[in-house]
XYZ file of C-alpha atoms in Angstrom:
482
model
C -31.686 26.327 -15.354
C -30.316 23.728 -13.181
C -31.001 20.765 -15.340
C -29.490 22.676 -18.311
C -26.201 23.132 -16.198
C -25.856 19.581 -15.314
C -26.416 18.247 -18.917
C -23.967 20.858 -20.357
C -20.233 21.115 -20.177
C -20.163 23.778 -17.953
C -18.841 22.762 -14.296
C -21.354 23.145 -11.498
C -20.482 25.547 -8.714
C -18.183 24.333 -6.054
C -20.581 24.991 -3.192
C -23.790 23.147 -2.235
C -24.851 19.510 -1.328
C -25.584 18.777 -5.042
C -22.276 19.907 -6.469
C -20.596 17.409 -3.973
C -22.652 14.597 -5.193
C -21.779 15.556 -8.729
C -17.910 15.351 -8.097
C -18.374 12.027 -6.403
C -20.362 10.535 -9.376
C -17.517 11.632 -11.772
C -14.605 10.422 -9.396
C -14.250 6.517 -9.763
C -11.375 4.630 -8.019
C -10.706 2.579 -11.227
C -9.758 5.906 -13.077
C -7.069 6.644 -10.688
C -5.472 3.376 -10.103
C -2.256 3.121 -12.624
C -2.040 0.606 -15.098
C 0.930 -0.790 -14.017
C -0.141 -0.970 -10.048
C 0.599 -3.977 -8.201
C -2.775 -4.600 -7.109
C -4.039 -4.563 -10.756
C -1.832 -7.493 -11.304
C -2.812 -9.353 -8.148
C -6.579 -8.666 -8.912
C -6.057 -10.142 -12.410
C -4.987 -13.477 -10.732
C -6.848 -13.544 -7.501
C -10.382 -15.129 -7.778
C -12.178 -15.454 -4.298
C -15.427 -16.615 -6.128
C -15.883 -19.820 -4.031
C -14.842 -18.079 -0.563
C -18.698 -17.408 0.064
C -19.597 -20.899 -0.587
C -16.553 -22.171 1.518
C -17.855 -20.085 4.365
C -21.682 -20.432 4.108
C -22.055 -22.723 7.074
C -20.288 -20.531 9.215
C -22.633 -17.553 8.861
C -26.312 -17.332 10.104
C -29.187 -16.756 7.787
C -30.957 -14.394 9.991
C -29.932 -11.290 12.105
C -27.757 -8.318 11.213
C -25.843 -8.801 7.860
C -22.246 -9.958 8.335
C -19.311 -8.503 6.622
C -18.452 -10.095 3.665
C -15.321 -12.603 4.051
C -14.022 -11.748 0.493
C -13.651 -7.997 1.791
C -11.842 -9.075 4.829
C -9.405 -11.376 2.799
C -8.609 -8.647 0.256
C -8.085 -6.086 3.049
C -5.592 -8.630 4.617
C -3.823 -9.266 1.296
C -3.324 -5.491 0.827
C -1.919 -5.444 4.238
C 0.571 -8.225 3.933
C 1.449 -7.058 0.267
C 2.395 -3.505 1.442
C 3.791 -4.265 5.036
C 0.949 -2.720 6.954
C 1.305 -4.866 9.972
C -1.303 -3.102 12.231
C -5.066 -3.941 11.459
C -6.271 -0.396 13.056
C -3.786 1.238 10.359
C -4.823 -1.167 7.545
C -8.432 0.059 7.947
C -7.248 3.695 7.759
C -5.181 3.147 4.738
C -8.206 1.385 3.002
C -10.257 4.356 3.956
C -7.829 6.684 2.301
C -6.329 5.118 -0.437
C -8.104 4.766 -3.638
C -6.084 1.986 -5.255
C -6.839 0.039 -1.613
C -10.502 0.747 -2.179
C -10.496 -0.450 -5.732
C -8.754 -3.692 -4.932
C -11.329 -4.330 -2.044
C -14.376 -3.605 -4.159
C -15.424 -0.669 -2.212
C -16.795 2.729 -3.552
C -16.203 5.996 -2.203
C -19.056 6.048 0.002
C -18.812 2.508 1.292
C -17.849 2.131 4.693
C -14.594 0.299 6.099
C -15.085 -2.400 8.616
C -13.877 -1.847 11.974
C -10.526 -3.256 12.795
C -12.127 -5.403 15.834
C -13.821 -7.158 13.005
C -10.871 -9.076 12.156
C -9.890 -10.270 15.569
C -13.490 -11.640 16.065
C -13.481 -13.455 12.752
C -10.016 -14.676 12.981
C -10.396 -16.265 16.406
C -13.837 -17.725 15.162
C -15.049 -18.647 11.688
C -11.742 -18.253 10.011
C -9.900 -20.911 11.939
C -12.822 -23.122 12.481
C -13.186 -23.273 8.681
C -9.460 -23.264 8.057
C -10.279 -20.439 5.463
C -6.776 -19.242 5.338
C -5.522 -22.564 4.053
C -8.291 -22.542 1.770
C -7.378 -19.138 0.425
C -3.868 -20.039 0.242
C -4.439 -23.194 -1.977
C -6.672 -21.516 -4.157
C -4.041 -19.142 -5.228
C -1.514 -22.026 -5.520
C -3.905 -23.762 -7.945
C -3.790 -20.651 -9.892
C -0.006 -20.641 -10.098
C -0.128 -23.985 -11.363
C -2.772 -23.562 -13.930
C -0.580 -20.370 -15.042
C 2.597 -22.726 -15.525
C 4.672 -21.265 -12.674
C 5.014 -24.666 -10.904
C 7.273 -27.306 -12.546
C 6.875 -29.875 -9.736
C 10.483 -31.225 -10.556
C 12.416 -29.724 -7.655
C 11.485 -28.247 -4.438
C 13.328 -26.514 -1.666
C 12.820 -26.455 1.935
C 14.146 -24.106 4.649
C 13.289 -22.439 7.833
C 13.507 -19.114 9.066
C 13.152 -17.922 12.850
C 10.489 -15.116 13.364
C 10.143 -13.388 16.859
C 7.128 -14.094 18.661
C 5.039 -11.314 20.250
C 6.286 -12.337 23.737
C 8.586 -10.312 25.827
C 11.949 -11.789 26.522
C 11.945 -11.020 30.211
C 8.498 -12.206 30.757
C 9.283 -15.906 31.241
C 10.545 -18.414 33.809
C 12.844 -21.473 33.644
C 11.481 -24.611 31.773
C 11.873 -26.847 34.912
C 9.605 -24.522 37.096
C 6.184 -25.490 37.909
C 3.695 -22.981 36.654
C 0.045 -22.668 37.832
C -1.718 -21.396 34.737
C -4.999 -20.830 36.380
C -3.850 -17.813 38.318
C -5.288 -14.312 37.727
C -8.265 -14.109 35.215
C -7.475 -17.812 33.858
C -5.433 -18.560 30.854
C -5.230 -16.747 27.857
C -6.281 -18.052 24.328
C -2.394 -18.891 23.613
C -2.063 -20.579 26.823
C -5.160 -22.797 26.344
C -3.650 -23.982 22.994
C -0.413 -24.475 24.685
C -2.098 -26.449 27.313
C -4.069 -28.709 24.769
C -0.853 -29.431 22.892
C 0.757 -30.702 25.955
C -2.320 -32.925 26.591
C -1.585 -34.146 23.028
C 1.860 -34.891 23.198
C 1.362 -36.683 26.313
C -1.005 -39.017 24.680
C 1.455 -39.386 21.772
C 4.370 -40.110 24.229
C 2.592 -43.215 25.747
C 2.319 -44.529 22.292
C 5.975 -43.811 21.531
C 8.566 -46.425 20.771
C 11.457 -46.054 23.009
C 14.034 -45.676 20.078
C 12.091 -42.510 18.765
C 13.316 -39.112 19.834
C 11.585 -36.957 22.389
C 11.589 -33.147 22.166
C 13.977 -31.490 24.705
C 12.143 -29.441 27.492
C 12.643 -25.727 26.722
C 15.157 -23.911 28.657
C 12.923 -21.075 29.432
C 9.050 -20.679 29.058
C 7.196 -17.624 28.010
C 4.309 -16.553 30.227
C 2.500 -14.837 27.546
C 3.197 -17.270 24.747
C 4.373 -20.440 26.125
C 4.640 -22.562 22.884
C 7.214 -20.231 21.408
C 10.541 -21.460 21.928
C 13.360 -19.712 23.447
C 16.337 -19.494 20.784
C 19.364 -17.707 19.972
C 19.472 -19.164 16.541
C 20.366 -16.182 14.550
C 22.877 -14.877 17.046
C 22.951 -12.442 19.652
C 20.358 -12.407 22.603
C 18.108 -15.170 22.989
C 14.248 -14.659 22.308
C 10.999 -16.319 21.929
C 10.376 -17.319 18.345
C 8.586 -19.536 15.793
C 9.849 -20.857 12.635
C 8.344 -20.297 9.406
C 8.868 -23.387 7.242
C 8.569 -22.727 3.325
C 8.295 -25.611 0.776
C 8.933 -23.984 -2.423
C 8.885 -25.013 -6.224
C 12.170 -24.179 -7.803
C 10.925 -23.395 -11.244
C 9.550 -19.687 -10.391
C 9.960 -19.642 -6.432
C 6.392 -20.323 -5.721
C 5.548 -21.351 -2.196
C 3.624 -24.728 -2.517
C 3.206 -25.200 1.444
C 4.126 -23.286 4.658
C 4.114 -24.647 8.054
C 4.494 -22.997 11.430
C 6.556 -24.666 13.978
C 8.287 -23.502 17.241
C 11.782 -22.626 16.503
C 13.274 -25.878 17.331
C 15.495 -27.736 14.766
C 13.799 -31.335 15.163
C 10.324 -29.671 14.509
C 11.447 -27.854 11.559
C 12.842 -31.009 10.008
C 9.680 -32.860 10.879
C 7.512 -30.654 9.349
C 8.886 -31.319 5.726
C 7.310 -34.720 5.881
C 4.083 -33.166 6.796
C 4.312 -30.745 3.681
C 5.730 -33.355 1.238
C 2.953 -35.522 2.008
C 0.149 -32.691 2.166
C 1.399 -31.378 -1.312
C 1.238 -34.704 -2.930
C -1.933 -35.699 -1.295
C -3.819 -32.233 -2.370
C -1.986 -31.514 -5.706
C -0.417 -34.759 -6.805
C 2.840 -32.894 -6.687
C 5.972 -35.065 -5.995
C 9.524 -33.689 -6.381
C 12.235 -35.697 -8.157
C 14.663 -33.760 -5.794
C 14.617 -31.941 -2.756
C 17.138 -29.092 -1.798
C 17.951 -28.250 1.485
C 20.797 -27.336 3.988
C 22.696 -29.652 6.461
C 19.822 -29.513 8.987
C 17.720 -31.952 6.701
C 20.655 -34.125 6.226
C 19.966 -36.481 9.237
C 19.965 -40.022 8.764
C 16.416 -40.553 9.328
C 15.421 -37.731 7.014
C 17.567 -39.068 4.333
C 16.188 -42.552 4.571
C 12.644 -41.521 4.439
C 13.337 -39.303 1.421
C 15.251 -42.265 -0.508
C 13.277 -45.194 0.790
C 9.887 -43.936 1.415
C 9.254 -41.162 -0.967
C 11.912 -42.086 -3.868
C 13.049 -38.232 -3.731
C 16.714 -37.585 -4.565
C 18.189 -35.535 -1.496
C 20.288 -32.627 -2.821
C 21.162 -32.106 0.901
C 24.649 -32.146 2.548
C 24.859 -35.216 4.742
C 24.916 -34.244 8.401
C 28.340 -35.583 9.633
C 29.448 -36.225 13.170
C 32.569 -38.351 12.710
C 34.736 -35.754 11.803
C 37.642 -34.912 14.405
C 39.193 -31.807 15.118
C 42.465 -33.292 16.781
C 43.782 -34.413 13.367
C 43.268 -38.116 14.061
C 41.799 -40.464 11.809
C 38.049 -39.715 10.730
C 35.309 -42.369 10.202
C 35.641 -41.972 6.534
C 39.219 -43.318 6.846
C 38.062 -46.518 7.661
C 37.058 -49.091 5.199
C 33.346 -50.921 5.544
C 33.110 -54.408 4.564
C 29.173 -55.203 4.143
C 29.837 -58.960 3.526
C 31.583 -59.427 6.869
C 29.928 -56.508 8.798
C 32.842 -54.961 9.986
C 35.291 -52.052 9.497
C 38.873 -52.095 8.584
C 41.095 -49.320 10.280
C 44.321 -47.895 8.425
C 46.486 -50.433 10.098
C 44.293 -53.436 8.886
C 42.506 -54.287 12.028
C 38.846 -55.172 12.241
C 36.153 -53.160 14.055
C 33.240 -55.268 14.890
C 29.779 -54.884 16.777
C 30.340 -58.310 18.532
C 33.371 -60.301 19.236
C 31.462 -63.739 19.937
C 28.182 -65.479 18.947
C 25.348 -64.914 21.119
C 22.700 -67.841 21.803
C 19.770 -65.156 21.336
C 21.123 -62.821 18.360
C 20.898 -59.320 19.103
C 20.641 -56.410 16.761
C 22.896 -53.975 18.934
C 20.876 -50.951 17.760
C 21.022 -48.170 20.049
C 18.495 -45.530 21.038
C 20.046 -43.293 18.380
C 19.362 -45.820 15.643
C 23.151 -46.777 15.308
C 25.258 -49.847 15.672
C 28.542 -49.421 17.454
C 31.619 -51.068 16.095
C 34.725 -51.494 18.333
C 38.235 -52.303 17.887
C 40.056 -55.146 19.817
C 42.060 -53.757 22.526
C 44.868 -56.124 21.923
C 45.192 -55.019 18.572
C 45.055 -51.394 19.537
C 47.763 -51.710 22.119
C 50.384 -52.732 19.901
C 49.586 -50.750 16.930
C 51.934 -48.188 15.443
C 49.167 -45.947 14.362
C 47.396 -45.595 17.625
C 48.233 -41.887 18.422
C 46.769 -41.087 15.122
C 43.467 -43.173 15.658
C 42.525 -43.149 19.452
C 45.332 -41.700 21.460
C 43.118 -40.973 24.564
C 41.157 -44.130 24.539
C 42.191 -47.733 24.755
C 40.009 -48.975 21.766
C 38.294 -46.982 18.576
C 34.681 -46.832 18.398
C 32.524 -45.963 15.314
C 28.738 -45.410 15.358
C 27.175 -46.755 12.255
C 23.691 -45.521 11.274
C 21.064 -48.134 10.563
C 20.505 -45.593 7.590
C 24.211 -45.548 6.607
C 23.138 -46.772 3.002
C 20.959 -43.932 2.410
C 23.795 -41.532 3.646
C 25.980 -43.146 1.294
C 23.640 -42.553 -1.759
C 23.327 -38.696 -0.661
C 27.169 -38.398 -0.624
C 27.175 -39.921 -4.221
C 24.716 -37.481 -5.356
C 26.610 -34.575 -3.811
C 29.292 -35.227 -6.329
C 27.208 -34.512 -9.282
C 26.682 -31.439 -11.410
C 22.967 -31.375 -10.677
C 23.597 -31.181 -6.874
C 26.102 -28.065 -7.614
C 23.161 -26.418 -9.343
C 20.757 -27.307 -6.591
C 22.892 -25.526 -4.125
C 22.575 -22.275 -6.138
C 18.945 -22.863 -6.539
C 18.379 -22.959 -2.930
C 19.110 -19.278 -2.635
C 15.244 -18.882 -4.063
C 13.874 -19.850 -0.629
C 16.397 -17.595 0.958
C 15.293 -14.694 -1.038
C 11.641 -15.368 0.023
C 12.692 -14.932 3.558
C 14.506 -11.756 3.022
C 11.359 -10.353 1.308
C 9.134 -11.652 4.124
C 11.122 -9.627 6.964
C 12.244 -6.480 5.044
C 9.443 -5.682 2.477
C 6.504 -7.281 4.338
C 7.884 -6.118 7.600
C 7.085 -9.709 9.184
C 10.173 -9.937 11.302
C 8.017 -10.011 14.723
C 4.589 -11.880 14.839
C 1.430 -9.871 15.902
C -0.682 -12.960 16.902
C 0.022 -15.264 19.520
C 0.171 -18.953 19.740
C 0.583 -21.678 17.100
C -2.573 -20.874 15.442
C -1.728 -17.050 15.197
C 1.799 -17.941 13.788
C -0.084 -20.345 11.288
C -2.460 -17.683 10.145
C 0.357 -15.080 9.652
C 2.510 -17.560 7.727
C -0.248 -18.484 5.428
C -1.316 -15.127 4.579
C 2.268 -13.870 4.080
C 2.807 -16.981 1.805
C -0.521 -16.249 0.043
C 0.738 -12.294 -0.657
C 4.106 -13.493 -1.625
C 2.691 -16.009 -4.275
C 0.241 -13.274 -5.652
C 3.192 -10.777 -6.051
C 5.146 -13.208 -7.949
C 2.297 -14.207 -10.295
C 1.598 -10.488 -10.955
C 5.334 -9.605 -11.557
C 6.041 -12.828 -13.861
C 2.934 -12.732 -15.909
C 1.793 -9.330 -16.319
C 4.665 -8.032 -18.319
C 4.275 -11.226 -20.620
C 0.476 -10.325 -21.089
C 1.149 -6.587 -21.820
C 3.929 -7.730 -24.606
C 1.331 -10.331 -26.140
C -1.349 -7.322 -26.047
C 1.156 -4.986 -27.792
C 2.256 -7.621 -30.615
C -1.490 -8.174 -31.223
C -2.393 -4.519 -31.785
């Protein structure tokens, strides 16, 4: 009688252990995930087939079986795609949500890993193997194979993200700190001290003309590598910067770098990302779009002279005056005679007499200062419009002024005006990062924690972009074929 009931169309009774197992066999997560669900599109383009091979050397062949790294990565992608910031809550959501279970390859009876598993793996084998970078680059390669990366134009920008550090738990940057007090330095503090040791070694080898990082005004006792900043306006706080390098064709993130929220380090990260993308993916843009922060003389010279990239970046001008006197652009540069000519026709030179031993006159700021003659300025009728408060006029000319001139010429082209519009694509990604993915404050501490969070967020954003761009096209092709 029981066998007849199971093979017929009659539904078994609602009570009893056998009927419960029957209902579970009839319930499959795949049947309850809508066809247009975001995770279906992401699953179609996300392939973690080589993840186990990449992590093989970091797992033991004996002992209790370990949690599958692909399962943890899939769960983290779910968390970042849907703004689930807590790993404890992520485990609860995956346990309850059929779509999340389906994406993570979990059956109805399969257990969900404990939230502590993520912390242990993140601070251990994940960072030792640089697995998150591996996952990000595998997704980027898929974007490239799907034709979403053009490689013609890149855009660069940075966004400030609050660190997991209380703004009241800090001391002045000039104050000495004994990090060995209490139970000893935390993981974030140990990472900070290791960075200081590396910076001291680099400082000994640094040339005198190279710029050094300004000491921070305040240092957090919780996360000392975070930078004290008030960049967005309002009260200052400790923060890191998420630096995105994106391809302008479809807004795909081609690289990401975490730095303290300090302008110099944000700009320097551009070189790291451009070189890394060229080395690993053979991608080098013809133009690079950025805001004025990337328009320094040294950066423009690097783009033009070293990388042969057109800088679609506003030139950082420091010669404009607010007192209605002549700006530096009002002075004519004469390259053959190595001098400037003022509006009155007088010469500004870097030297007034020849030296026995020739001098470069290059300052620590990589500039050459050109000065007018006090005799010329004293009887000049335009002195009140030129230098009313000083006896002579000075102009500091960058050693990279030729690169600045090329950037100024590019700024007058129609392509530059289009690039200013294209730059909004990277700003949209940052808005999505903070509002949709809820990454306006970090949960992990230290530079490595910021690095992990930004990499996972960029991976999730690329997967979402692929799913939303390519899934409708595939559905249209399937409908046309039918």
